[in-house]
């Protein structure tokens, strides 16, 4: 008489689970890495937002009161209708607004930002000449801001309600409150005109010339060419405007870093790390800063974008040949293609910075997941 064998309760379930897991793994591989999917989504969103930037920039530029014909030809030329009609036809201003936008958008897709009505050169060529100077100035300013702002904020938080904390808080308040253009005028007058300890205007001494252009950044190009004299001169010209431009961001980052570090210091896992007897340096760099830097990175990203787009007055005072002066001259002469080109560049910089900030979230803080 044969007995019916019942299946065991435990072991046979494992192959089923393994087959289910094996069935799930290919789908994960088909979907790709979460970071790759995140980047693809953000790039597609950035393309959509870039299109929105072109639309908003075009509409707002054409809504600015004023006549570009009068700004470029002068009042005397306005008395000749033939000259006015010819100029408007050459620059496409005789077409309907929607058709002008389609022509502008088609040119952007092909890498053509139009032709400047002042320099009579392609706007892309003008921007390739002026944007590196502003990137060098804003990059130096944000680097100084990150180093000093985070350091001051950490010191102020660790020495809460002490003399150093009060002094750093007053310094940050001054940095946020003082107008940048006024500080630039004072710095230029005191350090260059009165004390003569800083070089004058421009990016490098005129007698030295410029290093062979590779990146457009004077300091980097001078290092690549091995011209230490040009590098020293470029750094000397860069120090004062970069510090002036960085003072506001230093004050902002100091306050944000202090608040973020104080909030993290009160968390349970920091108390547990102290109870385990971990060194204070290990607790600061491994536990406190990794959590506190997440909001600081957000502020730093926005600050870099504002530095890039807010260097107009500083560049004008220090005669820094950057995109700020180019945008100012284009706006005063109603050079519409140049104005739209500058707006597009600044918008794209903001998009790239936001993407970098979002990626850094997951790198610095493992609790943040890119879903």
XYZ file of N, CA, C and O in Angstrom, residues 42-181:
560
model
N 15.487 64.193 -16.202
C 15.859 65.578 -15.965
C 16.344 66.263 -17.242
O 16.104 67.454 -17.444
N 17.032 65.528 -18.098
C 17.482 66.118 -19.356
C 16.288 66.455 -20.243
O 16.225 67.530 -20.853
N 15.316 65.536 -20.309
C 14.118 65.820 -21.098
C 13.355 67.016 -20.533
O 12.864 67.875 -21.282
N 13.271 67.065 -19.203
C 12.615 68.215 -18.584
C 13.389 69.497 -18.835
O 12.796 70.565 -19.050
N 14.726 69.396 -18.832
C 15.544 70.581 -19.092
C 15.344 71.086 -20.516
O 15.329 72.293 -20.752
N 15.195 70.167 -21.470
C 14.943 70.577 -22.848
C 13.608 71.324 -22.943
O 13.497 72.365 -23.609
N 12.588 70.792 -22.254
C 11.286 71.459 -22.254
C 11.370 72.836 -21.601
O 10.806 73.817 -22.110
N 12.099 72.922 -20.507
C 12.231 74.214 -19.827
C 13.069 75.182 -20.658
O 12.820 76.395 -20.637
N 14.060 74.663 -21.391
C 14.850 75.538 -22.265
C 13.969 76.137 -23.354
O 14.128 77.319 -23.710
N 13.051 75.324 -23.883
C 12.109 75.880 -24.863
C 11.256 76.970 -24.223
O 11.001 78.019 -24.828
N 10.809 76.739 -22.984
C 10.040 77.764 -22.293
C 10.843 79.040 -22.077
O 10.303 80.154 -22.172
N 12.141 78.883 -21.799
C 12.997 80.055 -21.622
C 13.087 80.860 -22.909
O 13.029 82.091 -22.899
N 13.225 80.162 -24.037
C 13.291 80.879 -25.313
C 11.998 81.642 -25.579
O 12.033 82.782 -26.055
N 10.863 81.028 -25.255
C 9.583 81.692 -25.483
C 9.417 82.918 -24.596
O 9.048 84.005 -25.062
N 9.704 82.743 -23.292
C 9.551 83.863 -22.359
C 10.521 84.991 -22.703
O 10.152 86.178 -22.703
N 11.768 84.630 -23.015
C 12.764 85.641 -23.353
C 12.369 86.409 -24.601
O 12.485 87.645 -24.661
N 11.865 85.701 -25.600
C 11.463 86.361 -26.842
C 10.290 87.302 -26.607
O 10.288 88.446 -27.080
N 9.297 86.843 -25.863
C 8.114 87.673 -25.634
C 8.469 88.909 -24.813
O 8.092 90.045 -25.154
N 9.206 88.713 -23.707
C 9.545 89.851 -22.855
C 10.449 90.841 -23.567
O 10.322 92.061 -23.382
N 11.366 90.344 -24.382
C 12.264 91.247 -25.111
C 11.488 92.114 -26.082
O 11.769 93.315 -26.233
N 10.498 91.543 -26.756
C 9.726 92.315 -27.720
C 8.669 93.202 -27.061
O 8.115 94.074 -27.726
N 8.392 92.966 -25.763
C 7.461 93.834 -25.049
C 8.140 95.057 -24.445
O 7.458 95.951 -23.934
N 9.481 95.084 -24.476
C 10.198 96.236 -23.913
C 9.849 97.483 -24.716
O 9.929 97.477 -25.956
N 9.440 98.570 -24.039
C 9.099 99.795 -24.792
C 10.328 100.391 -25.454
O 11.425 100.417 -24.898
N 10.149 100.850 -26.650
C 11.259 101.439 -27.395
C 11.279 100.910 -28.818
O 10.697 99.862 -29.124
N 11.936 101.630 -29.665
C 12.028 101.283 -31.076
C 13.469 100.898 -31.387
O 14.375 101.735 -31.310
N 13.725 99.638 -31.719
C 15.103 99.245 -32.042
C 15.647 99.975 -33.261
O 16.856 100.150 -33.386
N 14.775 100.399 -34.168
C 15.242 101.145 -35.337
C 15.842 102.473 -34.900
O 16.937 102.875 -35.347
N 15.139 103.189 -34.030
C 15.652 104.476 -33.544
C 16.912 104.294 -32.719
O 17.838 105.116 -32.770
N 16.981 103.195 -31.933
C 18.147 102.968 -31.089
C 19.388 102.658 -31.897
O 20.503 102.976 -31.485
N 19.217 102.061 -33.069
C 20.370 101.658 -33.867
C 20.703 102.640 -34.984
O 21.872 102.817 -35.325
N 19.691 103.282 -35.559
C 19.939 104.183 -36.686
C 19.986 105.644 -36.288
O 20.563 106.463 -36.994
N 19.345 105.971 -35.158
C 19.302 107.361 -34.748
C 18.047 108.057 -35.254
O 17.356 107.591 -36.168
N 17.768 109.194 -34.644
C 16.550 109.919 -34.988
C 16.586 110.493 -36.400
O 15.566 110.613 -37.061
N 17.787 110.827 -36.889
C 17.872 111.435 -38.205
C 17.490 110.450 -39.302
O 16.839 110.803 -40.292
N 17.883 109.177 -39.107
C 17.572 108.174 -40.125
C 16.094 107.813 -40.146
O 15.598 107.284 -41.145
N 15.382 108.109 -39.060
C 13.959 107.781 -39.033
C 13.158 108.610 -40.024
O 12.044 108.251 -40.393
N 13.695 109.711 -40.467
C 12.979 110.542 -41.428
C 12.977 109.978 -42.832
O 12.224 110.479 -43.683
N 13.762 108.942 -43.086
C 13.803 108.320 -44.415
C 13.111 106.969 -44.336
O 13.681 106.001 -43.817
N 11.864 106.853 -44.820
C 11.144 105.579 -44.722
C 11.847 104.445 -45.453
O 11.742 103.275 -45.040
N 12.587 104.758 -46.528
C 13.257 103.694 -47.273
C 14.350 103.042 -46.428
O 14.514 101.819 -46.421
N 15.110 103.858 -45.719
C 16.173 103.317 -44.854
C 15.576 102.489 -43.726
O 16.070 101.400 -43.391
N 14.495 102.992 -43.139
C 13.844 102.266 -42.046
C 13.314 100.917 -42.528
O 13.505 99.881 -41.879
N 12.653 100.925 -43.700
C 12.098 99.679 -44.229
C 13.205 98.683 -44.572
O 13.076 97.474 -44.324
N 14.304 99.180 -45.124
C 15.404 98.285 -45.465
C 16.024 97.672 -44.204
O 16.336 96.478 -44.167
N 16.184 98.494 -43.153
C 16.789 97.982 -41.919
C 15.882 96.949 -41.256
O 16.360 95.917 -40.775
N 14.594 97.218 -41.229
C 13.657 96.262 -40.618
C 13.616 94.961 -41.416
O 13.495 93.876 -40.841
N 13.722 95.051 -42.738
C 13.712 93.832 -43.553
C 14.991 93.029 -43.352
O 14.961 91.793 -43.323
N 16.131 93.704 -43.200
C 17.397 92.996 -42.995
C 17.403 92.219 -41.686
O 17.994 91.131 -41.610
N 16.744 92.737 -40.674
C 16.741 92.095 -39.361
C 15.448 91.334 -39.083
O 15.219 90.888 -37.961
N 14.594 91.179 -40.084
C 13.390 90.370 -39.933
C 12.302 90.996 -39.092
O 11.376 90.293 -38.664
N 12.378 92.290 -38.836
C 11.379 92.947 -37.998
C 10.128 93.331 -38.761
O 9.184 93.855 -38.158
N 10.100 93.091 -40.084
C 8.915 93.402 -40.860
C 7.930 92.239 -40.895
O 6.841 92.366 -41.458
N 8.286 91.114 -40.276
C 7.420 89.932 -40.260
C 6.568 89.926 -39.001
O 6.875 90.617 -38.013
N 5.467 89.158 -38.994
C 4.663 89.037 -37.771
C 5.491 88.458 -36.625
O 6.490 87.768 -36.829
N 5.030 88.716 -35.402
C 5.803 88.317 -34.225
C 5.949 86.811 -34.130
O 7.030 86.304 -33.796
N 4.880 86.068 -34.432
C 4.965 84.611 -34.332
C 5.934 84.048 -35.364
O 6.643 83.069 -35.099
N 5.997 84.675 -36.521
C 6.934 84.218 -37.543
C 8.372 84.552 -37.141
O 9.293 83.759 -37.399
N 8.568 85.690 -36.501
C 9.902 86.014 -35.996
C 10.360 84.980 -34.965
O 11.521 84.575 -34.948
N 9.426 84.542 -34.109
C 9.799 83.548 -33.096
C 10.146 82.211 -33.738
O 11.102 81.551 -33.316
N 9.390 81.799 -34.738
C 9.700 80.533 -35.407
C 11.066 80.590 -36.085
O 11.828 79.613 -36.053
N 11.380 81.729 -36.704
C 12.700 81.887 -37.317
C 13.787 81.838 -36.244
O 14.845 81.202 -36.415
N 13.516 82.502 -35.119
C 14.474 82.493 -34.007
C 14.658 81.079 -33.461
O 15.796 80.649 -33.191
N 13.572 80.343 -33.300
C 13.651 78.978 -32.770
C 14.370 78.053 -33.748
O 15.168 77.190 -33.343
N 14.118 78.209 -35.026
C 14.814 77.399 -36.025
C 16.316 77.672 -35.998
O 17.135 76.752 -36.118
N 16.679 78.928 -35.812
C 18.091 79.252 -35.715
C 18.740 78.648 -34.475
O 19.882 78.178 -34.520
N 18.007 78.629 -33.344
C 18.549 78.045 -32.120
C 18.810 76.556 -32.289
O 19.822 76.035 -31.794
N 17.905 75.866 -32.948
C 18.096 74.441 -33.180
C 19.362 74.196 -33.997
O 20.087 73.206 -33.787
N 19.671 75.092 -34.905
C 20.859 74.956 -35.743
C 22.096 75.585 -35.106
O 23.158 75.629 -35.732
N 21.973 76.074 -33.858
C 23.109 76.692 -33.187
C 23.342 78.134 -33.569
O 24.413 78.687 -33.271
N 22.377 78.772 -34.204
C 22.493 80.160 -34.639
C 21.664 81.037 -33.712
O 20.434 80.918 -33.669
N 22.324 81.897 -32.953
C 21.623 82.806 -32.041
C 21.300 84.146 -32.681
O 20.824 85.052 -32.010
N 21.548 84.267 -33.953
C 21.292 85.521 -34.639
C 22.545 86.377 -34.745
O 23.637 85.988 -34.308
N 22.388 87.551 -35.312
C 23.488 88.487 -35.514
C 23.246 89.733 -34.678
O 22.152 90.295 -34.693
N 24.267 90.137 -33.955
C 24.156 91.333 -33.126
C 24.009 92.562 -34.006
O 24.726 92.725 -34.997
N 23.094 93.444 -33.626
C 22.870 94.661 -34.385
C 23.913 95.725 -34.086
O 23.992 96.725 -34.799
N 24.734 95.516 -33.031
C 25.764 96.477 -32.686
C 27.135 96.053 -33.203
O 27.817 96.814 -33.873
N 27.534 94.828 -32.870
C 28.862 94.366 -33.304
C 28.849 93.803 -34.719
O 29.914 93.599 -35.302
N 27.637 93.521 -35.251
C 27.493 92.947 -36.590
C 28.216 91.597 -36.703
O 28.707 91.234 -37.762
N 28.314 90.908 -35.587
C 28.892 89.574 -35.543
C 27.843 88.610 -35.029
O 26.855 89.020 -34.406
N 28.012 87.306 -35.256
C 27.077 86.349 -34.669
C 27.060 86.471 -33.146
O 28.106 86.633 -32.506
N 25.869 86.391 -32.574
C 25.737 86.497 -31.119
C 26.489 85.363 -30.429
O 27.088 85.560 -29.361
N 26.488 84.180 -31.026
C 27.216 83.057 -30.435
C 28.707 83.367 -30.345
O 29.371 82.997 -29.366
N 29.244 84.058 -31.336
C 30.661 84.426 -31.305
C 30.932 85.459 -30.215
O 31.951 85.379 -29.514
N 30.029 86.418 -30.060
C 30.189 87.404 -28.989
C 30.124 86.744 -27.622
O 30.938 87.039 -26.737
N 29.154 85.847 -27.439
C 29.015 85.183 -26.144
C 30.209 84.284 -25.845
O 30.634 84.177 -24.688
N 30.755 83.630 -26.861
C 31.948 82.799 -26.649
C 33.133 83.630 -26.193
O 34.046 83.111 -25.537
N 33.122 84.911 -26.497
C 34.207 85.805 -26.073
C 33.967 86.367 -24.681
O 34.914 86.503 -23.892
N 32.711 86.676 -24.334
C 32.421 87.351 -23.076
C 32.039 86.395 -21.942
O 32.313 86.702 -20.777
N 31.398 85.284 -22.242
C 30.934 84.383 -21.186
C 32.084 83.805 -20.362
O 31.978 83.715 -19.130
N 33.218 83.367 -20.952
C 34.302 82.823 -20.105
C 34.803 83.797 -19.052
O 35.162 83.384 -17.949
N 34.837 85.095 -19.367
C 35.284 86.072 -18.372
C 34.337 86.108 -17.177
O 34.781 86.154 -16.017
N 33.032 86.076 -17.436
C 32.070 86.069 -16.343
C 32.112 84.750 -15.584
O 31.976 84.730 -14.353
N 32.288 83.630 -16.286
C 32.412 82.341 -15.607
C 33.627 82.317 -14.688
O 33.571 81.754 -13.584
N 34.723 82.904 -15.125
C 35.920 82.948 -14.284
C 35.676 83.781 -13.039
O 36.059 83.386 -11.924
N 35.030 84.923 -13.195
C 34.751 85.789 -12.055
C 33.744 85.153 -11.107
O 33.963 85.106 -9.886
N 32.643 84.651 -11.650
C 31.617 84.032 -10.796
C 32.131 82.735 -10.177
O 31.796 82.418 -9.025
N 32.938 81.953 -10.915
C 33.484 80.714 -10.358
C 34.420 80.979 -9.198
O 34.377 80.285 -8.171
N 35.301 82.000 -9.332
C 36.179 82.348 -8.222
C 35.376 82.849 -7.020
O 35.688 82.515 -5.862
N 34.321 83.628 -7.288
C 33.503 84.154 -6.194
C 32.770 83.038 -5.461
O 32.719 83.021 -4.214
N 32.208 82.088 -6.185
C 31.462 81.015 -5.512
C 32.407 80.067 -4.792
O 32.060 79.498 -3.745
N 33.624 79.878 -5.307
C 34.596 79.036 -4.619
C 35.005 79.655 -3.283
O 35.035 78.971 -2.241
N 35.300 80.954 -3.298
C 35.623 81.649 -2.052
C 34.430 81.633 -1.101
O 34.581 81.442 0.116
N 33.234 81.801 -1.645
C 32.028 81.812 -0.812
C 31.809 80.466 -0.132
O 31.458 80.404 1.053
N 31.998 79.371 -0.877
C 31.798 78.047 -0.295
C 32.803 77.766 0.818
O 32.435 77.272 1.894
N 34.068 78.078 0.575
C 35.099 77.795 1.573
C 34.874 78.628 2.837
O 34.805 78.091 3.960
N 34.737 79.939 2.664
C 34.599 80.807 3.830
C 33.217 80.704 4.463
O 33.089 80.677 5.688
N 32.165 80.642 3.632
C 30.818 80.594 4.187
C 30.561 79.338 4.996
O 30.012 79.402 6.111
N 30.948 78.176 4.473
C 30.749 76.926 5.212
C 31.625 76.898 6.455
O 31.189 76.477 7.537
N 32.882 77.336 6.334
C 33.775 77.340 7.497
C 33.248 78.272 8.590
O 33.207 77.904 9.781
N 32.825 79.478 8.211
C 32.285 80.409 9.203
C 31.011 79.865 9.839
O 30.800 80.010 11.045
N 30.153 79.237 9.026
C 28.918 78.694 9.579
C 29.161 77.563 10.555
O 28.494 77.474 11.602
N 30.112 76.696 10.266
C 30.425 75.586 11.176
C 31.013 76.120 12.481
O 30.638 75.678 13.576
N 31.941 77.079 12.372
C 32.538 77.654 13.582
C 31.479 78.354 14.422
O 31.448 78.213 15.663
N 30.587 79.099 13.777
C 29.536 79.795 14.520
C 28.602 78.811 15.213
O 28.148 79.059 16.334
N 28.300 77.674 14.571
C 27.405 76.695 15.185
C 28.082 75.968 16.344
O 27.459 75.722 17.390
N 29.364 75.611 16.169
C 30.066 74.901 17.236
C 30.346 75.792 18.441
O 30.478 75.298 19.562
N 30.441 77.090 18.222
C 30.688 78.039 19.318
C 29.460 78.935 19.499
O 29.564 80.161 19.547
N 28.342 78.287 19.619
C 27.054 78.999 19.699
C 27.021 79.915 20.921
O 27.420 79.538 22.031
N 26.522 81.159 20.682
C 26.324 82.179 21.714
C 27.632 82.641 22.359
O 27.603 83.262 23.431
N 28.751 82.370 21.719
C 30.023 82.898 22.202
C 30.403 84.125 21.370
O 29.704 84.520 20.449
N 31.545 84.716 21.722
C 31.952 85.944 21.054
C 32.187 85.724 19.566
O 31.781 86.547 18.729
N 32.833 84.611 19.211
C 33.092 84.333 17.794
C 31.792 84.131 17.021
O 31.678 84.547 15.861
N 30.785 83.516 17.659
C 29.492 83.321 17.008
C 28.829 84.662 16.728
O 28.339 84.910 15.613
N 28.826 85.538 17.704
C 28.211 86.864 17.510
C 28.964 87.661 16.447
O 28.338 88.357 15.620
N 30.295 87.570 16.445
C 31.075 88.316 15.455
C 30.788 87.813 14.039
O 30.632 88.618 13.102
N 30.712 86.502 13.857
C 30.442 85.952 12.531
C 29.015 86.257 12.080
O 28.765 86.468 10.889
N 28.084 86.290 13.013
C 26.715 86.642 12.646
C 26.610 88.103 12.225
O 25.883 88.442 11.286
N 27.355 88.975 12.899
C 27.382 90.383 12.485
C 28.024 90.514 11.106
O 27.556 91.270 10.244
N 29.117 89.753 10.870
C 29.785 89.789 9.573
C 28.853 89.316 8.459
O 28.806 89.913 7.376
N 28.104 88.248 8.721
C 27.169 87.758 7.706
C 26.053 88.753 7.456
O 25.605 88.932 6.311
N 25.601 89.433 8.500
C 24.555 90.441 8.327
C 25.066 91.612 7.494
O 24.348 92.137 6.631
N 26.314 92.009 7.718
C 26.899 93.083 6.915
C 27.015 92.660 5.459
O 26.712 93.423 4.534
N 27.461 91.408 5.235
C 27.612 90.928 3.867
C 26.292 90.888 3.109
O 26.250 91.185 1.907
N 25.216 90.555 3.797
C 23.906 90.500 3.143
C 23.334 91.892 2.928
O 22.641 92.146 1.933
N 23.644 92.815 3.822
C 22.996 94.130 3.798
C 23.693 95.130 2.891
O 23.031 95.989 2.287
N 25.015 95.071 2.790
C 25.757 96.084 2.035
C 25.509 95.899 0.540
O 25.673 94.790 0.015
N 25.125 96.936 -0.185
C 24.938 96.813 -1.644
C 26.253 96.472 -2.339
O 27.303 97.038 -2.024
N 26.185 95.571 -3.277
C 27.399 95.104 -3.941
C 28.064 96.212 -4.755
O 29.291 96.333 -4.768
N 27.261 97.046 -5.441
C 27.854 98.092 -6.274
C 28.569 99.129 -5.417
O 29.634 99.636 -5.798
